[in-house]
Short mmCIF file of C-alpha atoms (C1' of nucleotides) in Angstrom, two decimals:
data_model
loop_
_atom_site.label_atom_id
_atom_site.label_comp_id
_atom_site.label_asym_id
_atom_site.label_seq_id
_atom_site.Cartn_x
_atom_site.Cartn_y
_atom_site.Cartn_z
CA UNK A 995 39.48 -48.04 80.11
CA UNK A 996 37.54 -45.41 81.18
CA UNK A 997 34.41 -45.34 78.94
CA UNK A 998 33.03 -42.22 79.24
CA UNK A 999 29.36 -42.21 78.85
CA UNK A 1000 28.67 -41.11 75.03
CA UNK A 1001 24.76 -39.26 74.25
CA UNK A 1002 22.20 -42.00 74.24
CA UNK A 1003 21.26 -39.81 71.10
CA UNK A 1004 24.95 -40.62 69.24
CA UNK A 1005 24.40 -44.18 70.20
CA UNK A 1006 21.42 -44.47 68.35
CA UNK A 1007 21.78 -41.96 65.80
CA UNK A 1008 25.49 -43.81 64.86
CA UNK A 1009 23.82 -47.54 64.66
CA UNK A 1010 21.05 -46.20 63.06
CA UNK A 1011 23.49 -45.43 59.75
CA UNK A 1012 25.33 -47.98 60.55
CA UNK A 1013 22.14 -50.55 60.01
CA UNK A 1014 20.87 -48.18 57.04
CA UNK A 1015 24.42 -48.70 55.79
CA UNK A 1016 24.54 -52.51 55.59
CA UNK A 1017 21.57 -53.00 54.97
CA UNK A 1018 21.78 -51.14 51.73
CA UNK A 1019 24.87 -52.72 50.71
CA UNK A 1020 23.57 -55.90 50.52
CA UNK A 1021 22.04 -54.57 47.42
CA UNK A 1022 23.73 -51.80 46.06
CA UNK A 1023 27.17 -51.58 45.29
CA UNK A 1024 29.04 -49.25 47.48
CA UNK A 1025 30.14 -46.76 44.61
CA UNK A 1026 26.33 -46.71 44.15
CA UNK A 1027 25.61 -46.05 47.68
CA UNK A 1028 24.93 -41.69 48.66
CA UNK A 1029 25.04 -40.02 51.59
CA UNK A 1030 21.27 -39.40 50.66
CA UNK A 1031 20.21 -42.86 50.50
CA UNK A 1032 21.95 -43.71 53.43
CA UNK A 1033 19.83 -41.03 55.34
CA UNK A 1034 17.01 -41.11 53.43
CA UNK A 1035 16.77 -45.08 55.01
CA UNK A 1036 17.83 -44.45 58.06
CA UNK A 1037 15.31 -41.51 58.64
CA UNK A 1038 17.76 -39.20 60.09
CA UNK A 1039 18.94 -35.55 58.72
CA UNK A 1040 21.59 -35.76 56.01
CA UNK A 1041 23.10 -32.72 57.89
CA UNK A 1042 23.95 -35.51 60.99
CA UNK A 1043 25.60 -37.96 59.09
CA UNK A 1044 28.23 -35.48 58.66
CA UNK A 1045 28.32 -34.79 62.07
CA UNK A 1046 29.30 -38.28 62.68
CA UNK A 1047 31.53 -39.20 60.01
CA UNK A 1048 33.68 -37.40 57.52
CA UNK A 1049 32.34 -38.46 54.51
CA UNK A 1050 31.57 -42.46 53.04
CA UNK A 1051 34.37 -43.65 52.87
CA UNK A 1052 34.56 -42.91 57.52
CA UNK A 1053 31.20 -45.05 57.80
CA UNK A 1054 32.93 -47.72 55.35
CA UNK A 1055 35.98 -48.20 57.68
CA UNK A 1056 34.14 -48.24 60.72
CA UNK A 1057 30.92 -50.40 59.80
CA UNK A 1058 32.91 -53.01 58.32
CA UNK A 1059 35.22 -52.20 61.92
CA UNK A 1060 32.73 -52.33 63.58
CA UNK A 1061 31.29 -55.79 62.37
CA UNK A 1062 35.10 -57.91 62.11
CA UNK A 1063 35.46 -56.74 65.79
CA UNK A 1064 32.25 -58.80 66.92
CA UNK A 1065 33.27 -61.19 65.04
CA UNK A 1066 36.94 -61.31 66.10
CA UNK A 1067 35.38 -61.09 69.57
CA UNK A 1068 32.73 -63.45 69.60
CA UNK A 1069 34.88 -65.94 72.07
CA UNK A 1070 36.39 -63.47 73.84
CA UNK A 1071 39.50 -63.77 73.31
CA UNK A 1072 40.93 -61.26 76.31
CA UNK A 1073 40.83 -64.58 78.75
CA UNK A 1074 42.16 -66.58 76.48
CA UNK A 1075 45.73 -67.69 76.42
CA UNK A 1076 47.43 -66.57 72.68
CA UNK A 1077 47.23 -70.38 71.87
CA UNK A 1078 46.32 -72.74 68.17
CA UNK A 1079 43.13 -72.88 68.67
CA UNK A 1080 42.36 -69.10 69.43
CA UNK A 1081 45.14 -68.44 66.32
CA UNK A 1082 42.59 -70.90 64.69
CA UNK A 1083 39.27 -68.74 65.28
CA UNK A 1084 40.95 -65.78 64.28
CA UNK A 1085 42.29 -66.64 60.81
CA UNK A 1086 38.34 -68.57 60.69
CA UNK A 1087 36.71 -65.27 61.59
CA UNK A 1088 38.53 -63.30 58.56
CA UNK A 1089 38.00 -65.72 56.02
CA UNK A 1090 34.35 -65.50 57.24
CA UNK A 1091 34.35 -61.88 57.23
CA UNK A 1092 35.88 -61.67 53.85
CA UNK A 1093 33.29 -63.86 52.41
CA UNK A 1094 30.65 -61.77 53.10
CA UNK A 1095 32.37 -59.16 52.07
CA UNK A 1096 33.09 -60.57 48.34
CA UNK A 1097 29.09 -61.15 48.75
CA UNK A 1098 28.67 -57.68 48.95
CA UNK A 1099 30.19 -56.12 46.34
CA UNK A 1100 32.90 -53.92 47.26
CA UNK A 1101 35.25 -54.24 44.64
CA UNK A 1102 37.49 -51.37 44.08
CA UNK A 1103 37.80 -51.16 47.75
CA UNK A 1104 40.75 -54.05 48.67
CA UNK A 1105 43.31 -51.82 50.58
CA UNK A 1106 40.68 -50.14 52.80
CA UNK A 1107 39.34 -53.54 54.07
CA UNK A 1108 42.83 -54.88 54.44
CA UNK A 1109 44.29 -52.26 56.36
CA UNK A 1110 40.59 -52.25 58.82
CA UNK A 1111 41.01 -56.11 58.91
CA UNK A 1112 44.68 -56.01 60.10
CA UNK A 1113 44.13 -52.72 61.80
CA UNK A 1114 42.34 -54.65 64.38
CA UNK A 1115 43.84 -57.86 64.29
CA UNK A 1116 46.38 -55.83 65.81
CA UNK A 1117 44.17 -55.19 68.45
CA UNK A 1118 43.12 -58.25 69.77
CA UNK A 1119 46.83 -59.26 69.88
CA UNK A 1120 47.25 -56.53 71.46
CA UNK A 1121 45.00 -56.75 74.01
CA UNK A 1122 46.10 -61.44 74.28
CA UNK A 1123 49.73 -60.21 74.64
CA UNK A 1124 49.58 -57.59 77.01
CA UNK A 1125 47.26 -59.59 79.24
CA UNK A 1126 49.88 -63.02 78.84
CA UNK A 1127 52.87 -61.02 78.24
CA UNK A 1128 52.68 -57.33 80.35
CA UNK A 1129 56.36 -57.68 81.13
CA UNK A 1130 57.63 -57.23 78.82
CA UNK A 1131 58.46 -53.73 76.80
CA UNK A 1132 55.37 -52.08 75.22
CA UNK A 1133 57.39 -51.75 72.00
CA UNK A 1134 58.13 -55.27 71.41
CA UNK A 1135 54.71 -56.51 72.13
CA UNK A 1136 53.38 -54.05 69.54
CA UNK A 1137 55.61 -54.88 67.02
CA UNK A 1138 55.10 -58.80 67.75
CA UNK A 1139 50.95 -57.58 66.96
CA UNK A 1140 51.98 -55.98 63.75
CA UNK A 1141 53.53 -58.62 62.90
CA UNK A 1142 50.58 -61.09 63.64
CA UNK A 1143 48.09 -59.14 62.49
CA UNK A 1144 50.29 -58.84 58.75
CA UNK A 1145 50.99 -62.68 58.78
CA UNK A 1146 47.30 -63.83 59.48
CA UNK A 1147 46.33 -61.65 56.68
CA UNK A 1148 49.02 -62.17 54.19
CA UNK A 1149 47.98 -65.98 55.23
CA UNK A 1150 43.97 -65.43 54.60
CA UNK A 1151 44.88 -64.22 51.05
CA UNK A 1152 47.25 -66.78 50.21
CA UNK A 1153 43.86 -69.07 51.85
CA UNK A 1154 41.52 -67.21 49.19
CA UNK A 1155 44.16 -67.69 46.63
CA UNK A 1156 44.39 -71.38 46.43
CA UNK A 1157 40.80 -72.22 48.12
CA UNK A 1158 41.02 -76.08 48.20
CA UNK A 1159 40.86 -76.44 51.60
CA UNK A 1160 38.71 -75.37 54.66
CA UNK A 1161 40.19 -72.18 56.85
CA UNK A 1162 39.88 -74.71 59.83
CA UNK A 1163 42.85 -77.16 57.90
CA UNK A 1164 44.46 -74.54 56.02
CA UNK A 1165 47.05 -73.25 58.99
CA UNK A 1166 47.22 -77.06 60.93
CA UNK A 1167 50.82 -77.33 59.58
CA UNK A 1168 51.83 -73.73 60.26
CA UNK A 1169 50.38 -72.57 63.88
CA UNK A 1170 52.63 -75.22 65.96
CA UNK A 1171 55.99 -73.67 64.22
CA UNK A 1172 54.98 -69.78 64.69
CA UNK A 1173 53.45 -70.31 68.27
CA UNK A 1174 56.49 -71.82 69.62
CA UNK A 1175 59.30 -69.62 68.32
CA UNK A 1176 56.40 -67.01 69.37
CA UNK A 1177 57.05 -68.29 72.90
CA UNK A 1178 60.86 -68.68 72.64
CA UNK A 1179 61.06 -65.08 71.86
CA UNK A 1180 59.12 -63.40 74.62
CA UNK A 1181 59.83 -65.50 77.46
CA UNK A 1182 63.06 -66.25 76.78
CA UNK B 864 -6.93 -32.52 55.89
CA UNK B 865 -3.33 -30.29 55.78
CA UNK B 866 -0.22 -32.67 56.99
CA UNK B 867 1.69 -30.23 59.09
CA UNK B 868 4.72 -31.91 58.47
CA UNK B 869 6.29 -33.43 61.94
CA UNK B 870 10.28 -33.21 62.67
CA UNK B 871 11.14 -36.87 62.47
CA UNK B 872 12.54 -36.77 66.30
CA UNK B 873 8.98 -36.62 67.12
CA UNK B 874 7.82 -39.75 65.09
CA UNK B 875 10.80 -41.76 65.70
CA UNK B 876 10.74 -41.41 69.59
CA UNK B 877 6.65 -41.90 69.79
CA UNK B 878 7.52 -45.01 67.82
CA UNK B 879 10.02 -45.81 70.24
CA UNK B 880 7.65 -45.14 73.47
CA UNK B 881 4.32 -47.16 72.15
CA UNK B 882 5.93 -50.60 70.22
CA UNK B 883 8.47 -50.55 74.05
CA UNK B 884 4.99 -50.07 76.08
CA UNK B 885 2.89 -52.91 73.18
CA UNK B 886 6.10 -54.67 74.22
CA UNK B 887 6.30 -54.21 78.14
CA UNK B 888 2.49 -55.01 78.21
CA UNK B 889 3.01 -58.55 76.70
CA UNK B 890 4.77 -59.42 80.07
CA UNK B 891 3.12 -57.40 83.07
CA UNK B 892 -0.02 -55.88 83.80
CA UNK B 893 -0.37 -52.09 83.38
CA UNK B 894 -0.33 -50.88 86.97
CA UNK B 895 2.43 -52.50 87.52
CA UNK B 896 4.31 -50.19 84.18
CA UNK B 897 6.08 -47.37 84.89
CA UNK B 898 7.62 -44.43 83.35
CA UNK B 899 10.98 -45.43 84.06
CA UNK B 900 10.26 -49.35 82.47
CA UNK B 901 9.41 -47.87 79.60
CA UNK B 902 12.10 -45.12 78.90
CA UNK B 903 14.29 -47.72 79.23
CA UNK B 904 13.16 -49.98 77.44
CA UNK B 905 12.81 -47.18 74.93
CA UNK B 906 16.61 -45.79 75.77
CA UNK B 907 14.70 -42.66 76.11
CA UNK B 908 15.30 -39.86 78.89
CA UNK B 909 11.97 -40.34 81.10
CA UNK B 910 11.85 -35.97 80.66
CA UNK B 911 11.38 -36.72 77.03
CA UNK B 912 8.73 -39.33 77.67
CA UNK B 913 6.69 -36.61 79.80
CA UNK B 914 7.09 -34.27 76.43
CA UNK B 915 5.05 -36.58 74.18
CA UNK B 916 2.64 -37.46 77.09
CA UNK B 917 0.66 -36.39 79.92
CA UNK B 918 1.35 -39.47 82.21
CA UNK B 919 1.15 -43.02 81.33
CA UNK B 920 -2.79 -43.03 81.44
CA UNK B 921 -2.38 -40.75 78.34
CA UNK B 922 0.03 -43.41 76.62
CA UNK B 923 -2.12 -45.86 77.38
CA UNK B 924 -5.37 -44.59 75.29
CA UNK B 925 -3.10 -43.21 72.11
CA UNK B 926 -1.61 -46.65 72.18
CA UNK B 927 -4.57 -48.47 72.09
CA UNK B 928 -5.96 -46.08 70.31
CA UNK B 929 -3.38 -46.47 67.36
CA UNK B 930 -3.40 -50.45 67.34
CA UNK B 931 -6.89 -50.66 67.03
CA UNK B 932 -7.16 -47.90 64.17
CA UNK B 933 -4.73 -50.24 62.41
CA UNK B 934 -6.93 -53.11 63.27
CA UNK B 935 -10.38 -50.83 61.75
CA UNK B 936 -8.39 -49.53 58.45
CA UNK B 937 -6.50 -52.52 57.45
CA UNK B 938 -10.14 -52.55 55.42
CA UNK B 939 -9.44 -49.08 53.46
CA UNK B 940 -12.95 -48.29 54.55
CA UNK B 941 -13.15 -44.80 53.51
CA UNK B 942 -13.73 -45.64 50.09
CA UNK B 943 -16.26 -47.91 50.75
CA UNK B 944 -19.99 -48.03 50.87
CA UNK B 945 -21.83 -48.37 54.66
CA UNK B 946 -22.79 -51.85 54.03
CA UNK B 947 -23.31 -55.64 56.27
CA UNK B 948 -20.02 -56.48 55.24
CA UNK B 949 -17.80 -53.06 56.09
CA UNK B 950 -20.31 -53.53 59.29
CA UNK B 951 -18.87 -57.64 60.33
CA UNK B 952 -15.69 -56.00 59.57
CA UNK B 953 -15.64 -53.88 62.19
CA UNK B 954 -17.42 -55.84 63.99
CA UNK B 955 -14.89 -58.78 63.76
CA UNK B 956 -12.06 -56.12 64.21
CA UNK B 957 -13.26 -55.11 67.27
CA UNK B 958 -13.44 -57.91 68.80
CA UNK B 959 -10.13 -59.39 67.79
CA UNK B 960 -8.88 -56.13 69.28
CA UNK B 961 -10.37 -56.88 72.57
CA UNK B 962 -9.23 -60.39 72.33
CA UNK B 963 -5.53 -59.08 72.41
CA UNK B 964 -6.13 -56.94 74.98
CA UNK B 965 -7.50 -59.83 77.38
CA UNK B 966 -4.08 -61.24 76.67
CA UNK B 967 -2.38 -58.24 77.97
CA UNK B 968 -3.90 -58.23 81.31
CA UNK B 969 -5.43 -54.49 81.01
CA UNK B 970 -7.60 -55.34 84.47
CA UNK B 971 -9.26 -52.36 86.20
CA UNK B 972 -9.61 -50.34 82.89
CA UNK B 973 -12.23 -51.61 81.06
CA UNK B 974 -14.00 -48.11 81.40
CA UNK B 975 -10.77 -47.07 79.51
CA UNK B 976 -10.89 -48.97 77.10
CA UNK B 977 -14.24 -48.59 75.88
CA UNK B 978 -14.23 -45.09 75.37
CA UNK B 979 -11.59 -45.95 73.50
CA UNK B 980 -13.24 -48.11 70.96
CA UNK B 981 -16.01 -46.38 70.63
CA UNK B 982 -14.13 -43.04 69.94
CA UNK B 983 -12.49 -45.07 67.14
CA UNK B 984 -15.24 -46.27 65.95
CA UNK B 985 -16.69 -43.58 65.73
CA UNK B 986 -14.08 -41.51 64.24
CA UNK B 987 -14.52 -44.42 61.38
CA UNK B 988 -18.33 -44.18 60.88
CA UNK B 989 -18.32 -40.09 60.91
CA UNK B 990 -15.92 -40.80 57.63
CA UNK B 991 -18.01 -43.33 56.06
CA UNK B 992 -21.17 -41.33 56.61
CA UNK B 993 -19.48 -37.83 55.84
CA UNK B 994 -18.58 -39.82 51.97
CA UNK B 995 -22.00 -41.69 51.64
CA UNK B 996 -24.65 -38.89 53.03
CA UNK B 997 -22.32 -35.69 52.67
CA UNK B 998 -26.00 -33.59 52.12
CA UNK B 999 -26.86 -34.28 55.19
CA UNK B 1000 -27.04 -32.12 58.62
CA UNK B 1001 -23.43 -32.36 60.16
CA UNK B 1002 -25.38 -32.85 63.55
CA UNK B 1003 -27.15 -35.83 62.03
CA UNK B 1004 -24.06 -37.71 61.08
CA UNK B 1005 -22.80 -36.94 63.89
CA UNK B 1006 -25.07 -38.35 66.13
CA UNK B 1007 -25.81 -41.39 64.03
CA UNK B 1008 -21.66 -42.21 64.08
CA UNK B 1009 -21.87 -41.58 68.02
CA UNK B 1010 -25.29 -44.81 68.49
CA UNK B 1011 -23.62 -46.69 65.50
CA UNK B 1012 -20.24 -46.80 67.96
CA UNK B 1013 -22.06 -47.09 71.22
CA UNK B 1014 -24.06 -50.32 69.36
CA UNK B 1015 -21.58 -52.54 68.22
CA UNK B 1016 -18.98 -51.47 71.17
CA UNK B 1017 -22.47 -53.22 72.89
CA UNK B 1018 -22.83 -55.86 70.54
CA UNK B 1019 -19.34 -56.78 71.11
CA UNK B 1020 -20.21 -57.11 75.07
CA UNK B 1021 -22.95 -59.57 74.54
CA UNK B 1022 -20.77 -61.22 72.44
CA UNK B 1023 -18.50 -61.90 75.05
CA UNK B 1024 -20.88 -62.78 77.55
CA UNK B 1025 -22.41 -65.63 75.71
CA UNK B 1026 -19.69 -66.10 73.38
CA UNK B 1027 -20.96 -69.27 71.43
CA UNK B 1028 -21.25 -68.21 68.43
CA UNK B 1029 -18.22 -66.88 65.71
CA UNK B 1030 -17.69 -63.28 65.87
CA UNK B 1031 -18.41 -63.27 62.18
CA UNK B 1032 -22.24 -64.94 62.30
CA UNK B 1033 -23.14 -63.36 65.94
CA UNK B 1034 -24.57 -60.01 63.30
CA UNK B 1035 -25.93 -61.72 60.99
CA UNK B 1036 -29.50 -61.29 61.75
CA UNK B 1037 -29.54 -57.98 63.23
CA UNK B 1038 -27.52 -56.31 60.72
CA UNK B 1039 -29.83 -56.62 57.71
CA UNK B 1040 -32.12 -54.73 59.71
CA UNK B 1041 -30.37 -52.08 61.55
CA UNK B 1042 -29.15 -51.41 57.45
CA UNK B 1043 -32.25 -50.66 55.97
CA UNK B 1044 -33.23 -49.11 58.65
CA UNK B 1045 -30.17 -46.63 58.47
CA UNK B 1046 -30.39 -46.15 54.98
CA UNK B 1047 -34.63 -45.51 55.37
CA UNK B 1048 -33.98 -42.73 57.54
CA UNK B 1049 -31.13 -40.92 56.24
CA UNK B 1050 -31.96 -41.06 52.13
CA UNK B 1051 -35.76 -40.30 53.55
"C1'" DC C 785 29.98 -25.17 24.41
"C1'" DG C 786 26.09 -24.50 27.75
"C1'" DG C 787 22.82 -25.41 30.50
"C1'" DG C 788 20.21 -28.94 34.00
"C1'" DA C 789 20.35 -32.45 37.21
"C1'" DT C 790 22.50 -34.97 41.22
"C1'" DG C 791 25.78 -35.41 44.73
"C1'" DT C 792 28.65 -33.39 47.80
"C1'" DG C 793 30.14 -30.99 52.60
"C1'" DT C 794 29.44 -26.98 55.41
"C1'" DC C 795 27.05 -23.00 57.61
"C1'" DG C 796 23.56 -20.45 60.98
"C1'" DC C 797 19.45 -21.30 63.43
"C1'" DT C 798 15.83 -23.80 65.55
"C1'" DT C 799 13.78 -27.53 67.85
"C1'" DA C 800 13.69 -32.22 69.81
"C1'" DT C 801 16.29 -34.44 73.51
"C1'" DC C 802 19.22 -35.12 77.68
"C1'" DC C 803 20.94 -34.39 82.05
"C1'" DG C 804 20.43 -33.76 86.78
"C1'" DA C 805 18.26 -32.05 90.24
"C1'" DC C 806 14.31 -30.64 92.85
"C1'" DA C 807 9.81 -31.33 95.37
"C1'" DC C 808 6.12 -34.19 95.79
"C1'" DT C 809 2.79 -38.66 97.26
"C1'" DC C 810 2.39 -43.17 98.80
"C1'" DC C 811 3.94 -47.16 101.36
"C1'" DG C 812 5.99 -50.50 103.90
"C1'" DG C 813 9.24 -51.78 107.74
"C1'" DA C 814 11.95 -50.71 112.28
"C1'" DT D 692 5.15 -42.67 114.05
"C1'" DC D 693 9.47 -41.79 111.50
"C1'" DC D 694 12.18 -42.94 108.06
"C1'" DG D 695 13.77 -44.72 103.23
"C1'" DG D 696 12.84 -46.28 98.77
"C1'" DA D 697 11.10 -45.72 94.55
"C1'" DG D 698 7.31 -43.24 91.70
"C1'" DT D 699 5.77 -39.03 89.71
"C1'" DG D 700 5.86 -34.71 87.11
"C1'" DT D 701 8.82 -29.80 86.50
"C1'" DC D 702 11.93 -27.27 85.76
"C1'" DG D 703 15.98 -24.88 83.49
"C1'" DG D 704 21.01 -25.37 80.66
"C1'" DA D 705 23.30 -28.05 77.46
"C1'" DT D 706 23.37 -30.42 73.37
"C1'" DA D 707 22.70 -33.70 69.87
"C1'" DA D 708 19.26 -33.44 65.38
"C1'" DG D 709 16.62 -30.88 62.52
"C1'" DC D 710 16.17 -27.59 57.94
"C1'" DG D 711 17.42 -24.70 54.91
"C1'" DA D 712 20.42 -22.58 52.07
"C1'" DC D 713 24.91 -22.18 50.08
"C1'" DA D 714 28.85 -23.16 46.97
"C1'" DC D 715 31.37 -26.12 44.59
"C1'" DA D 716 32.27 -30.53 41.55
"C1'" DT D 717 30.65 -34.17 38.26
"C1'" DC D 718 28.31 -35.27 34.74
"C1'" DC D 719 24.76 -36.59 31.21
"C1'" DC D 720 22.44 -34.79 27.10
"C1'" DG D 721 21.52 -31.22 23.80
#
DNA sequence: CGGGATGTGTCGCTTATCCGACACTCCGGA
DNA sequence: TCCGGAGTGTCGGATAAGCGACACATCCCG
């Protein structure tokens, strides 16, 4: 976890770009937002944008990842056990995130967004699993994290599809089963 | 009035510095504020500060000038006649400005601040006089502006000293006399 | 069909900002 | 008295940001 100190200008500029993008995406659809729009809003040069991001899709990924990560980290899961409570919190964070997106009109980019969500979930699961079951094989934990992230994401889609119950209630029946199975497998 | 376009980085950085200074001066006295404090708050390098300002006193002058100028320009005096109404507005702006300063604890720098106020007033008076009496000699207008700025500033001190009446009322008796004298002199 | 308008991604050069270091001053305590 | 810490102002070299220009793609309108 060695953080090489990054140039303050970089931090400032990336924040300017991200904030401008998020602000613009509240009033425009993603496909109507140009690089020029963003750089004008952020008061930076267009070339500087390309210094930090491949293109506007790259920005979409990184911006959404950051927003989602803030949601996910709000409870500092790293110091907690991976129990039913944490699971439900993560689920709530994901559904909240998707809710906020549907207000911001990113239609046509569901696949990209889905992948972002799973990636970020995988990161969180990985951290927690390593902290809790650090003695297990790296591969085992990684694969477990992958499955958990896909599972949680799938559940969020299922919840959206027939969105009757509150997110807090939705998983109540499934989590205990999943977690006990999980602990059985890993602690063997 | 040829505005050479300034580098956006310069605009951004100067704003960062000014805002940080104003923010700090709300919680600290001027003599307790260091350059380091400002640059840390503004998230810029200390050397960059010296790229834009001579020292912290230079910043004080420029920051206060800017704040005051915003007050003074709020009514866009350039397009107005120099009548009693404008005079009272300017007076109000100056007393408001001094009021806001006394909350921000710049004790010991009254002389500097007084000069800033008079300078800015002089600029405003000069603009208005030129627009209105452009045919008169440059020197005549300049001297008039000087006298008006000193006069208005002096009046604001007088008002502070025995601050019984509202600023709006304070000049009521004096302005008509001053203005009619003024118009008599210049229109000859 | 053609051409103008708009957006994209890249380039070389200039300039503002960052960084670390330096010498200097001031000041309170050992 | 001397010392160390904290603040100031300046320097040279490295690097991010700005600028204008370019080639290319797309789209729309006459």
